[in-house]
PDB file of C-alpha atoms in Angstrom:
ATOM      1  CA  MET T  27      19.818  -7.571  -6.536  1.00 49.00           C
ATOM      2  CA  GLN T  28      19.278  -4.788  -9.081  1.00 53.00           C
ATOM      3  CA  ARG T  29      18.119  -6.983 -11.951  1.00 54.00           C
ATOM      4  CA  ASP T  30      15.677  -8.843  -9.846  1.00 72.00           C
ATOM      5  CA  LEU T  31      14.153  -5.765  -8.122  1.00 70.00           C
ATOM      6  CA  SER T  32      13.845  -4.432 -11.882  1.00 76.00           C
ATOM      7  CA  GLU T  33      12.118  -7.678 -12.830  1.00 76.00           C
ATOM      8  CA  LEU T  34       9.777  -7.484  -9.732  1.00 71.00           C
ATOM      9  CA  GLU T  35       8.830  -3.775 -10.487  1.00 74.00           C
ATOM     10  CA  ASN T  36       7.921  -4.636 -13.873  1.00 75.00           C
ATOM     11  CA  ARG T  37       5.880  -7.792 -12.642  1.00 75.00           C
ATOM     12  CA  LEU T  38       4.019  -5.689 -10.184  1.00 73.00           C
ATOM     13  CA  TRP T  39       3.424  -2.858 -12.648  1.00 76.00           C
ATOM     14  CA  ASP T  40       2.200  -5.254 -15.246  1.00 75.00           C
ATOM     15  CA  ALA T  41      -0.360  -6.789 -12.773  1.00 70.00           C
ATOM     16  CA  ALA T  42      -1.455  -3.365 -11.702  1.00 70.00           C
ATOM     17  CA  ASP T  43      -1.891  -2.099 -15.243  1.00 73.00           C
ATOM     18  CA  GLU T  44      -3.809  -4.923 -16.086  1.00 70.00           C
ATOM     19  CA  LEU T  45      -6.124  -4.924 -13.149  1.00 65.00           C
ATOM     20  CA  ARG T  46      -6.722  -0.990 -13.977  1.00 71.00           C
ATOM     21  CA  ALA T  47      -7.532  -1.915 -17.381  1.00 76.00           C
ATOM     22  CA  ASN T  48     -10.152  -4.475 -16.265  1.00 70.00           C
ATOM     23  CA  SER T  49     -11.579  -2.006 -13.893  1.00 73.00           C
ATOM     24  CA  ARG T  50     -13.444   1.319 -14.246  1.00 74.00           C
ATOM     25  CA  LEU T  51     -10.654   3.462 -13.009  1.00 73.00           C
ATOM     26  CA  LYS T  52      -8.480   6.060 -14.824  1.00 71.00           C
ATOM     27  CA  ALA T  53      -4.778   5.774 -14.193  1.00 62.00           C
ATOM     28  CA  SER T  54      -5.188   8.793 -12.137  1.00 66.00           C
ATOM     29  CA  GLU T  55      -7.812   7.204  -9.824  1.00 74.00           C
ATOM     30  CA  TYR T  56      -5.851   3.940  -9.532  1.00 76.00           C
ATOM     31  CA  GLY T  57      -2.647   5.169  -8.589  1.00 79.00           C
ATOM     32  CA  THR T  58      -3.521   6.256  -5.008  1.00 83.00           C
ATOM     33  CA  PRO T  59      -5.104   2.811  -3.900  1.00 85.00           C
ATOM     34  CA  VAL T  60      -2.422   0.544  -5.196  1.00 83.00           C
ATOM     35  CA  LEU T  61       0.288   2.663  -3.465  1.00 84.00           C
ATOM     36  CA  GLY T  62      -1.857   2.680  -0.312  1.00 90.00           C
ATOM     37  CA  LEU T  63      -1.838  -1.118  -0.355  1.00 91.00           C
ATOM     38  CA  ILE T  64       2.057  -1.418  -1.066  1.00 86.00           C
ATOM     39  CA  PHE T  65       2.411   0.967   1.814  1.00 90.00           C
ATOM     40  CA  LEU T  66       0.231  -1.199   3.988  1.00 94.00           C
ATOM     41  CA  ARG T  67       2.165  -4.328   2.815  1.00 91.00           C
ATOM     42  CA  PHE T  68       5.400  -2.708   3.827  1.00 88.00           C
ATOM     43  CA  ALA T  69       3.986  -1.386   7.192  1.00 92.00           C
ATOM     44  CA  ASP T  70       2.848  -5.018   7.916  1.00 93.00           C
ATOM     45  CA  THR T  71       6.243  -6.568   7.085  1.00 89.00           C
ATOM     46  CA  LYS T  72       7.993  -4.070   9.581  1.00 90.00           C
ATOM     47  CA  PHE T  73       5.110  -4.764  12.181  1.00 94.00           C
ATOM     48  CA  THR T  74       5.429  -8.466  11.955  1.00 93.00           C
ATOM     49  CA  ALA T  75       9.109  -8.316  12.128  1.00 90.00           C
ATOM     50  CA  ALA T  76       8.908  -6.398  15.364  1.00 93.00           C
ATOM     51  CA  HIS T  77       5.879  -7.869  16.837  1.00 93.00           C
ATOM     52  CA  ALA T  78       7.544 -10.651  19.002  1.00 91.00           C
ATOM     53  CA  ARG T  79      10.388  -8.608  20.229  1.00 93.00           C
ATOM     54  CA  ILE T  80       8.115  -5.586  21.320  1.00 93.00           C
ATOM     55  CA  GLU T  81       5.352  -7.913  22.793  1.00 90.00           C
ATOM     56  CA  ALA T  82       8.133  -9.661  24.891  1.00 90.00           C
ATOM     57  CA  LYS T  83       8.714  -6.425  26.957  1.00 88.00           C
ATOM     58  CA  ALA T  84       4.896  -6.859  28.207  1.00 87.00           C
ATOM     59  CA  SER T  85       4.437  -7.904  31.705  1.00 88.00           C
ATOM     60  CA  LYS T  86       1.392  -8.039  34.146  1.00 86.00           C
ATOM     61  CA  ARG T  87       2.289  -4.838  35.334  1.00 90.00           C
ATOM     62  CA  ARG T  88       3.353  -3.217  31.949  1.00 88.00           C
ATOM     63  CA  LYS T  89       1.224  -3.324  28.900  1.00 90.00           C
ATOM     64  CA  VAL T  90       2.610  -2.894  25.242  1.00 91.00           C
ATOM     65  CA  GLY T  91       0.868  -0.606  22.952  1.00 90.00           C
ATOM     66  CA  PRO T  92       1.299   1.510  19.870  1.00 92.00           C
ATOM     67  CA  SER T  93       3.691   3.970  21.695  1.00 91.00           C
ATOM     68  CA  ASP T  94       6.224   1.047  21.963  1.00 93.00           C
ATOM     69  CA  TYR T  95       6.057   0.252  18.306  1.00 94.00           C
ATOM     70  CA  GLN T  96       6.330   4.058  17.291  1.00 92.00           C
ATOM     71  CA  ALA T  97       9.458   4.304  19.613  1.00 92.00           C
ATOM     72  CA  GLU T  98      10.820   1.587  17.512  1.00 92.00           C
ATOM     73  CA  ARG T  99       9.861   3.530  14.284  1.00 92.00           C
ATOM     74  CA  VAL T 100       7.331   0.888  13.454  1.00 94.00           C
ATOM     75  CA  ILE T 101       3.653   1.709  12.568  1.00 95.00           C
ATOM     76  CA  PHE T 102       1.352   0.064  14.903  1.00 96.00           C
ATOM     77  CA  LEU T 103      -1.460  -2.057  13.064  1.00 97.00           C
ATOM     78  CA  PRO T 104      -4.598  -3.048  14.953  1.00 96.00           C
ATOM     79  CA  ASP T 105      -5.669  -6.625  13.836  1.00 96.00           C
ATOM     80  CA  ARG T 106      -8.159  -5.434  11.450  1.00 98.00           C
ATOM     81  CA  ALA T 107      -5.659  -3.106   9.525  1.00 98.00           C
ATOM     82  CA  ARG T 108      -3.067  -6.257   8.936  1.00 98.00           C
ATOM     83  CA  PHE T 109      -2.400  -7.220   5.353  1.00 96.00           C
ATOM     84  CA  GLY T 110      -3.089 -10.773   6.120  1.00 95.00           C
ATOM     85  CA  TYR T 111      -6.214 -10.081   7.718  1.00 98.00           C
ATOM     86  CA  LEU T 112      -7.547  -8.217   4.583  1.00 98.00           C
ATOM     87  CA  LEU T 113      -6.054 -10.989   2.336  1.00 96.00           C
ATOM     88  CA  GLY T 114      -7.972 -13.626   4.276  1.00 96.00           C
ATOM     89  CA  LEU T 115     -11.433 -12.038   3.728  1.00 97.00           C
ATOM     90  CA  PRO T 116     -13.659 -13.612   1.366  1.00 93.00           C
ATOM     91  CA  GLU T 117     -14.216 -11.897  -1.998  1.00 86.00           C
ATOM     92  CA  SER T 118     -17.785 -11.691  -1.061  1.00 93.00           C
ATOM     93  CA  ALA T 119     -17.077  -9.388   1.797  1.00 96.00           C
ATOM     94  CA  ASP T 120     -17.102  -5.633   1.389  1.00 97.00           C
ATOM     95  CA  LEU T 121     -13.375  -5.403   0.673  1.00 97.00           C
ATOM     96  CA  GLY T 122     -13.627  -1.541  -0.070  1.00 96.00           C
ATOM     97  CA  LYS T 123     -14.973  -0.853   3.185  1.00 98.00           C
ATOM     98  CA  ALA T 124     -12.745  -3.296   4.932  1.00 98.00           C
ATOM     99  CA  VAL T 125      -9.316  -1.599   3.430  1.00 98.00           C
ATOM    100  CA  ASN T 126     -10.965   1.790   4.155  1.00 98.00           C
ATOM    101  CA  GLU T 127     -11.695   0.744   7.898  1.00 98.00           C
ATOM    102  CA  ALA T 128      -7.876  -0.568   7.914  1.00 98.00           C
ATOM    103  CA  MET T 129      -6.571   2.830   6.680  1.00 98.00           C
ATOM    104  CA  ARG T 130      -8.903   4.633   9.361  1.00 98.00           C
ATOM    105  CA  LEU T 131      -7.618   2.303  12.147  1.00 98.00           C
ATOM    106  CA  ILE T 132      -3.982   3.209  11.161  1.00 97.00           C
ATOM    107  CA  GLU T 133      -4.408   6.755  11.308  1.00 97.00           C
ATOM    108  CA  GLU T 134      -6.207   6.536  14.620  1.00 96.00           C
ATOM    109  CA  GLN T 135      -3.336   4.613  16.325  1.00 95.00           C
ATOM    110  CA  ASN T 136      -0.501   6.523  14.304  1.00 93.00           C
ATOM    111  CA  PRO T 137      -1.809  10.241  14.542  1.00 92.00           C
ATOM    112  CA  GLU T 138       1.231  11.284  12.468  1.00 92.00           C
ATOM    113  CA  LEU T 139      -0.414   9.633   9.482  1.00 94.00           C
ATOM    114  CA  ALA T 140      -4.010  11.133  10.001  1.00 94.00           C
ATOM    115  CA  GLY T 141      -5.349  12.350   6.792  1.00 94.00           C
ATOM    116  CA  VAL T 142      -2.689  10.911   4.640  1.00 93.00           C
ATOM    117  CA  LEU T 143      -3.634   7.458   3.754  1.00 95.00           C
ATOM    118  CA  PRO T 144      -6.374   6.583   0.907  1.00 93.00           C
ATOM    119  CA  HIS T 145      -9.794   6.066   1.996  1.00 95.00           C
ATOM    120  CA  THR T 146     -11.089   5.459  -1.694  1.00 90.00           C
ATOM    121  CA  TYR T 147     -11.456   1.706  -1.905  1.00 92.00           C
ATOM    122  CA  THR T 148     -15.260   1.655  -1.782  1.00 92.00           C
ATOM    123  CA  SER T 149     -15.112   2.898  -5.306  1.00 86.00           C
ATOM    124  CA  ILE T 150     -13.080  -0.045  -6.532  1.00 88.00           C
ATOM    125  CA  GLU T 151     -14.892  -3.444  -7.234  1.00 87.00           C
ATOM    126  CA  ASN T 152     -14.267  -6.103  -4.729  1.00 90.00           C
ATOM    127  CA  SER T 153     -12.611  -8.592  -7.466  1.00 88.00           C
ATOM    128  CA  THR T 154     -10.131  -5.734  -8.315  1.00 86.00           C
ATOM    129  CA  ILE T 155      -9.140  -5.434  -4.573  1.00 91.00           C
ATOM    130  CA  ALA T 156      -8.862  -8.980  -4.186  1.00 92.00           C
ATOM    131  CA  SER T 157      -6.534  -9.231  -6.967  1.00 87.00           C
ATOM    132  CA  LEU T 158      -4.254  -6.454  -5.936  1.00 87.00           C
ATOM    133  CA  LEU T 159      -4.078  -7.837  -2.640  1.00 92.00           C
ATOM    134  CA  ARG T 160      -2.886 -11.160  -3.857  1.00 90.00           C
ATOM    135  CA  HIS T 161      -0.678  -9.752  -6.419  1.00 84.00           C
ATOM    136  CA  ILE T 162       1.021  -7.351  -3.816  1.00 84.00           C
ATOM    137  CA  ASN T 163       1.323 -10.322  -1.405  1.00 88.00           C
ATOM    138  CA  SER T 164       2.784 -12.903  -3.795  1.00 81.00           C
ATOM    139  CA  PHE T 165       5.162 -10.518  -5.331  1.00 72.00           C
ATOM    140  CA  THR T 166       6.437  -8.884  -2.252  1.00 71.00           C
ATOM    141  CA  LYS T 167       6.864 -12.057   0.334  1.00 69.00           C
ATOM    142  CA  ASP T 168      10.627 -11.777   0.785  1.00 68.00           C
ATOM    143  CA  LEU T 169      11.015  -8.118   0.538  1.00 66.00           C
ATOM    144  CA  GLU T 170      12.368  -6.014   3.290  1.00 64.00           C
ATOM    145  CA  GLY T 171      13.091  -2.337   3.786  1.00 60.00           C
ATOM    146  CA  ASP T 172      14.925  -0.768   1.157  1.00 71.00           C
ATOM    147  CA  ALA T 173      13.272  -2.985  -1.642  1.00 72.00           C
ATOM    148  CA  PHE T 174       9.994  -1.607  -0.736  1.00 68.00           C
ATOM    149  CA  GLY T 175      11.124   1.757  -0.673  1.00 72.00           C
ATOM    150  CA  LEU T 176      12.409   1.480  -4.296  1.00 75.00           C
ATOM    151  CA  ILE T 177       9.169  -0.371  -5.347  1.00 74.00           C
ATOM    152  CA  TYR T 178       7.238   2.410  -3.859  1.00 72.00           C
ATOM    153  CA  GLU T 179       9.434   5.215  -5.658  1.00 78.00           C
ATOM    154  CA  TYR T 180       9.049   3.244  -9.007  1.00 76.00           C
ATOM    155  CA  PHE T 181       5.371   3.156  -8.457  1.00 73.00           C
ATOM    156  CA  LEU T 182       4.969   6.794  -7.998  1.00 75.00           C
ATOM    157  CA  ALA T 183       7.272   7.514 -10.919  1.00 79.00           C
ATOM    158  CA  LYS T 184       5.031   5.021 -13.204  1.00 77.00           C
ATOM    159  CA  PHE T 185       1.712   6.644 -11.859  1.00 73.00           C
ATOM    160  CA  ALA T 186       2.909  10.108 -12.713  1.00 76.00           C
ATOM    161  CA  LEU T 187       4.109   9.285 -16.266  1.00 77.00           C
ATOM    162  CA  ALA T 188       0.885   7.140 -16.954  1.00 69.00           C
ATOM    163  CA  GLU T 189      -1.294  10.026 -15.500  1.00 65.00           C
ATOM    164  CA  GLY T 190       0.735  12.597 -17.520  1.00 63.00           C
ATOM    165  CA  GLN T 191       0.452  10.770 -20.614  1.00 57.00           C
ATOM    166  CA  GLY T 192      -3.291   9.919 -20.024  1.00 50.00           C
ATOM    167  CA  ALA T 193      -4.219  13.322 -19.011  1.00 44.00           C
ATOM    168  CA  GLY T 194      -5.280  14.655 -22.511  1.00 42.00           C
ATOM    169  CA  GLU T 195      -4.442  18.120 -21.824  1.00 43.00           C
ATOM    170  CA  PHE T 196      -1.384  19.856 -23.281  1.00 38.00           C
ATOM    171  CA  PHE T 197      -0.315  23.407 -22.750  1.00 40.00           C
ATOM    172  CA  THR T 198       1.693  25.235 -25.118  1.00 40.00           C
ATOM    173  CA  PRO T 199       2.718  28.585 -24.383  1.00 43.00           C
ATOM    174  CA  CYS T 200       1.923  31.504 -26.871  1.00 44.00           C
ATOM    175  CA  ARG T 201       4.511  32.743 -28.868  1.00 44.00           C
ATOM    176  CA  SER T 202       4.678  36.268 -29.753  1.00 43.00           C
ATOM    177  CA  PHE T 203       6.211  37.400 -32.956  1.00 42.00           C
ATOM    178  CA  GLY T 204       7.481  40.738 -33.019  1.00 44.00           C
TER     179      GLY T 204
END
């Protein structure tokens, strides 16, 4: 599992870095949107796994809603905030606007996430967003809980390292000779 996860992390990073290189974004501008899409993929996987079980609790008298998902530690995802919905949009659609809307809808239905999710996707070209969605989807099809967490941590570390190396600012404290 560890070797497979390392290989997957490297493949995802190579794909993200290649897409960044082909966009007009700096590494410091690219990390947050990529992490946001990885988060959305993870949230969608958990939502999908819990959906049938939670919806089975509904009846004519009792509607199921966001609080039922949250009670089971699942982020509620409206239809237009689902990863599959975004993945299915044509590349000619305004993907940046659609992803920003998805993040807004998630925050609206899950107040504990208000102000946390990225809303910068309109600054990214449609082709880049479409590629990111496809790459993240294809590389994470069979992942579950801990693997997503490990990939998220890996990307956080890689983006921090890339940002640190590419920032171009260095500070060397003054030495006093005395």
